[in-house]
Amino acid sequence: MKRTIPEIKAWLQAVDTLSPEELQELLTDDRVGVRKLAESYQREQARKQKERERVAKMWQYERECWSNGLTLVAGVDEAGRGPLAGPVVAAAVILPPTFDATGLNDSKQLSEEMRTVLKQRIEQEALAVGVGIVDAAHIDKHNILQATYHAMRIALSQLTPSPQAILADAVKIPGVDIPQQGIVKGDSLSHSIAAASIIAKTTRDEWMKRAAQMYPAYGFEQHMGYGTPEHLEALCRFGPTPLHRRSFAPVREVIENIGVQGTLFAEGSIR
């Protein structure tokens, strides 16, 4: 007696892999519903295989370091170079070779829910995690690139044990004696950098959500300080907060325009 379509569906959901013979039997079944289940199973297996290959490939830079005896490899990345308000945040993460990197990717490619799940896994299983937060005043004084480097150095200084090698996203960090490699689009090519990307992004988002409670008129919890139309409208209406980067052109232009009109709100007056 043939299995029913619901029985076959449940079987496919429970089994890890089918033998070639079992799959071929489903693909040639005289029932359309069974053939569709088999085709869906094939697509899902192909997706899983592609993900396994992606995950394996993203260890390539770490493996090169490990093979040279550099066992403590720190990935470094930042979040928040582009926003008009809030800090720039950098993170440094040392992962063990046994880390389960399933789903790990550039933080921008992940949902907020997935970033939260991965953040917890990273914090629980990483050998070390460091975070550097540099505020808007420092950014205005030294420029965003130098502030980013400063945040990265802070993050690295917090790592215990100290790293023997650094993999950074697209940059080489000045003022650091540890051997390092800058990798363009490193957050999608290295698990260590991707992990740092997730820590930096989630840390900064949490910071901006707290800032939104102090300055609710600006909607920081929605745009995280980026120059969205809603943010620019609030900036023009209320003026800048102490969290805004006055050296950034859109903020500077608002200050100049409001200054001419004489309607600039006092710093920190919007709560």
mmCIF file of C-alpha atoms in Angstrom:
data_model
loop_
_atom_site.group_PDB
_atom_site.id
_atom_site.type_symbol
_atom_site.label_atom_id
_atom_site.label_comp_id
_atom_site.label_asym_id
_atom_site.label_seq_id
_atom_site.Cartn_x
_atom_site.Cartn_y
_atom_site.Cartn_z
ATOM 1 C CA MET A 1 0.000 0.000 0.000
ATOM 2 C CA LYS A 2 1.365 3.389 -1.032
ATOM 3 C CA ARG A 3 2.046 6.001 1.586
ATOM 4 C CA THR A 4 -0.289 8.970 1.510
ATOM 5 C CA ILE A 5 0.959 12.425 0.545
ATOM 6 C CA PRO A 6 0.725 13.686 4.181
ATOM 7 C CA GLU A 7 2.734 10.643 5.293
ATOM 8 C CA ILE A 8 5.392 11.313 2.671
ATOM 9 C CA LYS A 9 5.536 14.985 3.664
ATOM 10 C CA ALA A 10 6.067 14.074 7.312
ATOM 11 C CA TRP A 11 8.717 11.528 6.337
ATOM 12 C CA LEU A 12 10.664 14.085 4.284
ATOM 13 C CA GLN A 13 10.577 16.545 7.168
ATOM 14 C CA ALA A 14 11.929 13.925 9.571
ATOM 15 C CA VAL A 15 14.646 12.305 7.448
ATOM 16 C CA ASP A 16 18.117 13.828 7.059
ATOM 17 C CA THR A 17 18.864 12.493 3.598
ATOM 18 C CA LEU A 18 17.240 10.229 1.062
ATOM 19 C CA SER A 19 19.053 7.603 -0.937
ATOM 20 C CA PRO A 20 19.182 8.223 -4.707
ATOM 21 C CA GLU A 21 16.764 5.341 -5.163
ATOM 22 C CA GLU A 22 14.256 6.766 -2.680
ATOM 23 C CA LEU A 23 14.391 10.195 -4.275
ATOM 24 C CA GLN A 24 14.000 8.782 -7.785
ATOM 25 C CA GLU A 25 10.976 6.797 -6.653
ATOM 26 C CA LEU A 26 9.315 9.982 -5.408
ATOM 27 C CA LEU A 27 10.243 11.951 -8.535
ATOM 28 C CA THR A 28 8.625 9.345 -10.776
ATOM 29 C CA ASP A 29 5.524 8.791 -8.630
ATOM 30 C CA ASP A 30 2.284 9.015 -10.611
ATOM 31 C CA ARG A 31 0.894 11.561 -8.125
ATOM 32 C CA VAL A 32 1.634 15.219 -8.861
ATOM 33 C CA GLY A 33 1.625 16.077 -5.153
ATOM 34 C CA VAL A 34 4.348 13.535 -4.418
ATOM 35 C CA ARG A 35 6.516 14.759 -7.298
ATOM 36 C CA LYS A 36 6.166 18.344 -6.029
ATOM 37 C CA LEU A 37 7.242 17.256 -2.539
ATOM 38 C CA ALA A 38 10.285 15.538 -4.035
ATOM 39 C CA GLU A 39 11.210 18.615 -6.065
ATOM 40 C CA SER A 40 10.826 20.808 -2.981
ATOM 41 C CA TYR A 41 13.071 18.416 -1.064
ATOM 42 C CA GLN A 42 15.679 18.663 -3.829
ATOM 43 C CA ARG A 43 15.649 22.460 -3.701
ATOM 44 C CA GLU A 44 16.008 22.474 0.079
ATOM 45 C CA GLN A 45 18.914 20.019 -0.070
ATOM 46 C CA ALA A 46 20.600 22.206 -2.694
ATOM 47 C CA ARG A 47 20.105 25.269 -0.468
ATOM 48 C CA LYS A 48 21.604 23.464 2.524
ATOM 49 C CA GLN A 49 24.586 22.304 0.483
ATOM 50 C CA LYS A 50 25.189 25.837 -0.801
ATOM 51 C CA GLU A 51 25.074 27.132 2.788
ATOM 52 C CA ARG A 52 27.530 24.457 3.938
ATOM 53 C CA GLU A 53 29.916 25.463 1.154
ATOM 54 C CA ARG A 54 29.545 29.157 2.030
ATOM 55 C CA VAL A 55 30.225 28.494 5.710
ATOM 56 C CA ALA A 56 33.285 26.374 4.917
ATOM 57 C CA LYS A 57 34.693 28.990 2.526
ATOM 58 C CA MET A 58 34.358 31.764 5.115
ATOM 59 C CA TRP A 59 36.983 30.044 7.288
ATOM 60 C CA GLN A 60 39.676 30.388 4.585
ATOM 61 C CA TYR A 61 41.482 33.421 6.056
ATOM 62 C CA GLU A 62 41.384 31.994 9.567
ATOM 63 C CA ARG A 63 42.729 28.667 8.309
ATOM 64 C CA GLU A 64 45.686 30.434 6.696
ATOM 65 C CA CYS A 65 46.528 32.019 10.052
ATOM 66 C CA TRP A 66 45.996 28.802 11.988
ATOM 67 C CA SER A 67 48.250 26.877 9.584
ATOM 68 C CA ASN A 68 51.012 29.391 10.328
ATOM 69 C CA GLY A 69 50.691 28.835 14.071
ATOM 70 C CA LEU A 70 48.598 31.963 14.715
ATOM 71 C CA THR A 71 45.785 30.365 16.682
ATOM 72 C CA LEU A 72 44.219 33.526 18.146
ATOM 73 C CA VAL A 73 42.740 35.413 15.197
ATOM 74 C CA ALA A 74 40.627 38.509 15.857
ATOM 75 C CA GLY A 75 38.045 39.719 13.379
ATOM 76 C CA VAL A 76 37.410 43.474 13.531
ATOM 77 C CA ASP A 77 34.540 45.488 12.076
ATOM 78 C CA GLU A 78 32.573 48.653 12.767
ATOM 79 C CA ALA A 79 29.023 49.946 12.640
ATOM 80 C CA GLY A 80 27.891 53.536 12.317
ATOM 81 C CA ARG A 81 30.316 55.355 10.059
ATOM 82 C CA GLY A 82 27.525 56.815 7.953
ATOM 83 C CA PRO A 83 24.836 58.072 10.389
ATOM 84 C CA LEU A 84 24.293 61.712 11.238
ATOM 85 C CA ALA A 85 23.924 60.957 14.950
ATOM 86 C CA GLY A 86 25.248 58.581 17.559
ATOM 87 C CA PRO A 87 28.606 56.909 18.064
ATOM 88 C CA VAL A 88 30.709 54.778 15.799
ATOM 89 C CA VAL A 89 31.064 51.317 17.335
ATOM 90 C CA ALA A 90 33.756 48.739 16.621
ATOM 91 C CA ALA A 91 33.984 45.146 17.770
ATOM 92 C CA ALA A 92 36.779 42.589 17.856
ATOM 93 C CA VAL A 93 36.041 38.872 18.166
ATOM 94 C CA ILE A 94 38.246 35.790 18.478
ATOM 95 C CA LEU A 95 36.379 32.630 17.494
ATOM 96 C CA PRO A 96 37.501 29.084 18.253
ATOM 97 C CA PRO A 97 37.934 26.721 15.275
ATOM 98 C CA THR A 98 35.039 24.668 16.655
ATOM 99 C CA PHE A 99 32.567 27.576 16.510
ATOM 100 C CA ASP A 100 29.262 26.709 14.831
ATOM 101 C CA ALA A 101 29.192 29.323 12.068
ATOM 102 C CA THR A 102 25.843 28.271 10.626
ATOM 103 C CA GLY A 103 23.996 31.407 9.544
ATOM 104 C CA LEU A 104 26.940 33.697 10.296
ATOM 105 C CA ASN A 105 27.198 36.446 7.692
ATOM 106 C CA ASP A 106 27.584 40.176 7.171
ATOM 107 C CA SER A 107 25.229 41.751 9.726
ATOM 108 C CA LYS A 108 23.575 43.850 6.991
ATOM 109 C CA GLN A 109 22.398 40.630 5.321
ATOM 110 C CA LEU A 110 20.658 39.364 8.461
ATOM 111 C CA SER A 111 17.351 40.140 10.112
ATOM 112 C CA GLU A 112 17.345 41.782 13.524
ATOM 113 C CA GLU A 113 16.064 38.538 15.028
ATOM 114 C CA MET A 114 18.882 36.514 13.463
ATOM 115 C CA ARG A 115 21.491 39.050 14.577
ATOM 116 C CA THR A 116 20.218 38.716 18.149
ATOM 117 C CA VAL A 117 20.437 34.910 18.020
ATOM 118 C CA LEU A 118 23.954 35.022 16.591
ATOM 119 C CA LYS A 119 25.058 37.701 19.080
ATOM 120 C CA GLN A 120 24.125 35.401 21.947
ATOM 121 C CA ARG A 121 25.969 32.488 20.362
ATOM 122 C CA ILE A 122 29.066 34.598 19.736
ATOM 123 C CA GLU A 123 29.127 35.999 23.273
ATOM 124 C CA GLN A 124 28.713 32.529 24.761
ATOM 125 C CA GLU A 125 31.249 30.675 22.604
ATOM 126 C CA ALA A 126 33.869 33.199 21.453
ATOM 127 C CA LEU A 127 37.288 33.077 23.077
ATOM 128 C CA ALA A 128 37.162 36.860 23.503
ATOM 129 C CA VAL A 129 34.935 39.805 22.562
ATOM 130 C CA GLY A 130 35.851 43.494 22.732
ATOM 131 C CA VAL A 131 33.803 46.604 21.937
ATOM 132 C CA GLY A 132 34.876 50.206 21.346
ATOM 133 C CA ILE A 133 32.374 53.094 21.356
ATOM 134 C CA VAL A 134 33.442 56.573 20.212
ATOM 135 C CA ASP A 135 30.985 59.452 20.516
ATOM 136 C CA ALA A 136 29.959 62.259 18.179
ATOM 137 C CA ALA A 137 32.207 64.839 19.858
ATOM 138 C CA HIS A 138 35.287 62.720 19.136
ATOM 139 C CA ILE A 139 34.088 62.158 15.569
ATOM 140 C CA ASP A 140 33.689 65.914 15.050
ATOM 141 C CA LYS A 141 37.141 66.623 16.484
ATOM 142 C CA HIS A 142 39.130 63.928 14.698
ATOM 143 C CA ASN A 143 36.933 62.926 11.673
ATOM 144 C CA ILE A 144 34.993 59.711 11.221
ATOM 145 C CA LEU A 145 37.836 57.609 9.840
ATOM 146 C CA GLN A 146 40.179 58.392 12.744
ATOM 147 C CA ALA A 147 37.312 57.885 15.205
ATOM 148 C CA THR A 148 36.649 54.485 13.626
ATOM 149 C CA TYR A 149 40.305 53.480 14.008
ATOM 150 C CA HIS A 150 40.174 54.634 17.630
ATOM 151 C CA ALA A 151 37.083 52.501 18.288
ATOM 152 C CA MET A 152 38.815 49.509 16.710
ATOM 153 C CA ARG A 153 41.895 49.968 18.891
ATOM 154 C CA ILE A 154 39.686 50.158 21.983
ATOM 155 C CA ALA A 155 37.916 46.942 20.977
ATOM 156 C CA LEU A 156 41.223 45.154 20.407
ATOM 157 C CA SER A 157 42.597 46.346 23.755
ATOM 158 C CA GLN A 158 39.730 44.594 25.536
ATOM 159 C CA LEU A 159 40.541 41.147 24.173
ATOM 160 C CA THR A 160 41.827 38.581 26.647
ATOM 161 C CA PRO A 161 43.682 36.605 25.438
ATOM 162 C CA SER A 162 45.334 39.069 23.068
ATOM 163 C CA PRO A 163 45.136 38.186 19.377
ATOM 164 C CA GLN A 164 48.126 36.987 17.385
ATOM 165 C CA ALA A 165 46.639 38.169 14.078
ATOM 166 C CA ILE A 166 43.901 40.551 12.963
ATOM 167 C CA LEU A 167 41.459 40.297 10.075
ATOM 168 C CA ALA A 168 39.728 43.635 9.494
ATOM 169 C CA ASP A 169 36.970 44.662 7.149
ATOM 170 C CA ALA A 170 38.573 46.653 4.306
ATOM 171 C CA VAL A 171 41.069 48.597 6.453
ATOM 172 C CA LYS A 172 44.441 48.312 8.129
ATOM 173 C CA ILE A 173 44.303 49.815 11.591
ATOM 174 C CA PRO A 174 47.109 52.286 12.338
ATOM 175 C CA GLY A 175 48.858 52.190 15.683
ATOM 176 C CA VAL A 176 48.530 48.419 16.079
ATOM 177 C CA ASP A 177 51.619 46.202 16.211
ATOM 178 C CA ILE A 178 49.799 42.902 15.718
ATOM 179 C CA PRO A 179 50.022 41.428 12.182
ATOM 180 C CA GLN A 180 46.859 42.326 10.316
ATOM 181 C CA GLN A 181 45.138 41.932 6.994
ATOM 182 C CA GLY A 182 42.469 44.214 5.555
ATOM 183 C CA ILE A 183 39.920 42.272 3.519
ATOM 184 C CA VAL A 184 37.540 44.074 1.165
ATOM 185 C CA LYS A 185 33.993 42.951 1.992
ATOM 186 C CA GLY A 186 35.554 40.930 4.779
ATOM 187 C CA ASP A 187 32.277 40.674 6.686
ATOM 188 C CA SER A 188 31.020 38.325 3.962
ATOM 189 C CA LEU A 189 34.338 36.492 3.512
ATOM 190 C CA SER A 190 35.519 35.812 7.072
ATOM 191 C CA HIS A 191 33.562 34.398 9.988
ATOM 192 C CA SER A 192 35.650 36.344 12.496
ATOM 193 C CA ILE A 193 34.895 39.645 10.768
ATOM 194 C CA ALA A 194 31.233 38.693 10.348
ATOM 195 C CA ALA A 195 31.026 37.967 14.074
ATOM 196 C CA ALA A 196 32.556 41.381 14.831
ATOM 197 C CA SER A 197 30.094 42.958 12.414
ATOM 198 C CA ILE A 198 27.171 41.437 14.311
ATOM 199 C CA ILE A 199 28.487 42.508 17.727
ATOM 200 C CA ALA A 200 29.162 46.059 16.498
ATOM 201 C CA LYS A 201 25.784 46.389 14.802
ATOM 202 C CA THR A 202 23.723 45.005 17.681
ATOM 203 C CA THR A 203 25.651 47.048 20.257
ATOM 204 C CA ARG A 204 25.130 50.257 18.328
ATOM 205 C CA ASP A 205 21.444 49.551 17.672
ATOM 206 C CA GLU A 206 20.886 48.986 21.388
ATOM 207 C CA TRP A 207 22.708 52.259 22.127
ATOM 208 C CA MET A 208 20.512 54.177 19.672
ATOM 209 C CA LYS A 209 17.333 52.659 21.093
ATOM 210 C CA ARG A 210 18.324 53.954 24.523
ATOM 211 C CA ALA A 211 19.053 57.353 22.962
ATOM 212 C CA ALA A 212 15.558 57.335 21.477
ATOM 213 C CA GLN A 213 14.124 57.338 24.990
ATOM 214 C CA MET A 214 16.010 60.571 25.735
ATOM 215 C CA TYR A 215 15.128 62.210 22.414
ATOM 216 C CA PRO A 216 11.826 60.663 21.272
ATOM 217 C CA ALA A 217 11.117 63.354 18.658
ATOM 218 C CA TYR A 218 13.908 62.096 16.401
ATOM 219 C CA GLY A 219 12.899 58.450 15.906
ATOM 220 C CA PHE A 220 16.380 57.090 16.576
ATOM 221 C CA GLU A 221 14.941 53.640 17.276
ATOM 222 C CA GLN A 222 13.711 53.490 13.673
ATOM 223 C CA HIS A 223 16.632 54.841 11.623
ATOM 224 C CA MET A 224 19.520 54.450 14.114
ATOM 225 C CA GLY A 225 20.766 57.948 13.293
ATOM 226 C CA TYR A 226 20.992 57.530 9.518
ATOM 227 C CA GLY A 227 19.872 60.417 7.321
ATOM 228 C CA THR A 228 16.393 59.235 6.432
ATOM 229 C CA PRO A 229 13.757 61.774 5.334
ATOM 230 C CA GLU A 230 12.054 61.424 8.731
ATOM 231 C CA HIS A 231 15.315 62.070 10.567
ATOM 232 C CA LEU A 232 16.158 65.092 8.411
ATOM 233 C CA GLU A 233 12.674 66.503 8.963
ATOM 234 C CA ALA A 234 13.039 66.192 12.744
ATOM 235 C CA LEU A 235 16.536 67.664 12.575
ATOM 236 C CA CYS A 236 15.264 70.698 10.673
ATOM 237 C CA ARG A 237 12.320 71.101 13.010
ATOM 238 C CA PHE A 238 14.046 70.704 16.369
ATOM 239 C CA GLY A 239 17.716 71.309 15.635
ATOM 240 C CA PRO A 240 20.576 68.966 16.565
ATOM 241 C CA THR A 241 20.921 67.071 19.820
ATOM 242 C CA PRO A 242 24.294 66.540 21.538
ATOM 243 C CA LEU A 243 24.329 63.166 19.754
ATOM 244 C CA HIS A 244 24.438 64.719 16.270
ATOM 245 C CA ARG A 245 27.676 64.913 14.311
ATOM 246 C CA ARG A 246 28.096 68.589 13.576
ATOM 247 C CA SER A 247 30.921 67.967 11.116
ATOM 248 C CA PHE A 248 28.590 66.021 8.818
ATOM 249 C CA ALA A 249 27.228 68.208 6.015
ATOM 250 C CA PRO A 250 23.465 67.685 6.538
ATOM 251 C CA VAL A 251 23.769 68.551 10.243
ATOM 252 C CA ARG A 252 26.093 71.464 9.566
ATOM 253 C CA GLU A 253 23.684 72.876 6.974
ATOM 254 C CA VAL A 254 20.755 72.657 9.396
ATOM 255 C CA ILE A 255 22.769 74.456 12.082
ATOM 256 C CA GLU A 256 23.683 77.210 9.642
ATOM 257 C CA ASN A 257 20.115 77.629 8.402
ATOM 258 C CA ILE A 258 18.524 77.585 11.836
ATOM 259 C CA GLY A 259 21.232 79.904 13.122
ATOM 260 C CA VAL A 260 20.323 82.465 10.491
ATOM 261 C CA GLN A 261 16.653 82.208 11.388
ATOM 262 C CA GLY A 262 17.421 82.431 15.087
ATOM 263 C CA THR A 263 15.278 79.434 16.054
ATOM 264 C CA LEU A 264 17.914 76.914 17.079
ATOM 265 C CA PHE A 265 16.803 74.850 20.071
ATOM 266 C CA ALA A 266 19.208 74.590 22.976
ATOM 267 C CA GLU A 267 21.221 71.394 23.039
ATOM 268 C CA GLY A 268 19.478 68.604 24.872
ATOM 269 C CA SER A 269 16.165 70.468 25.050
ATOM 270 C CA ILE A 270 14.277 67.781 23.160
ATOM 271 C CA ARG A 271 13.446 64.815 25.373
#
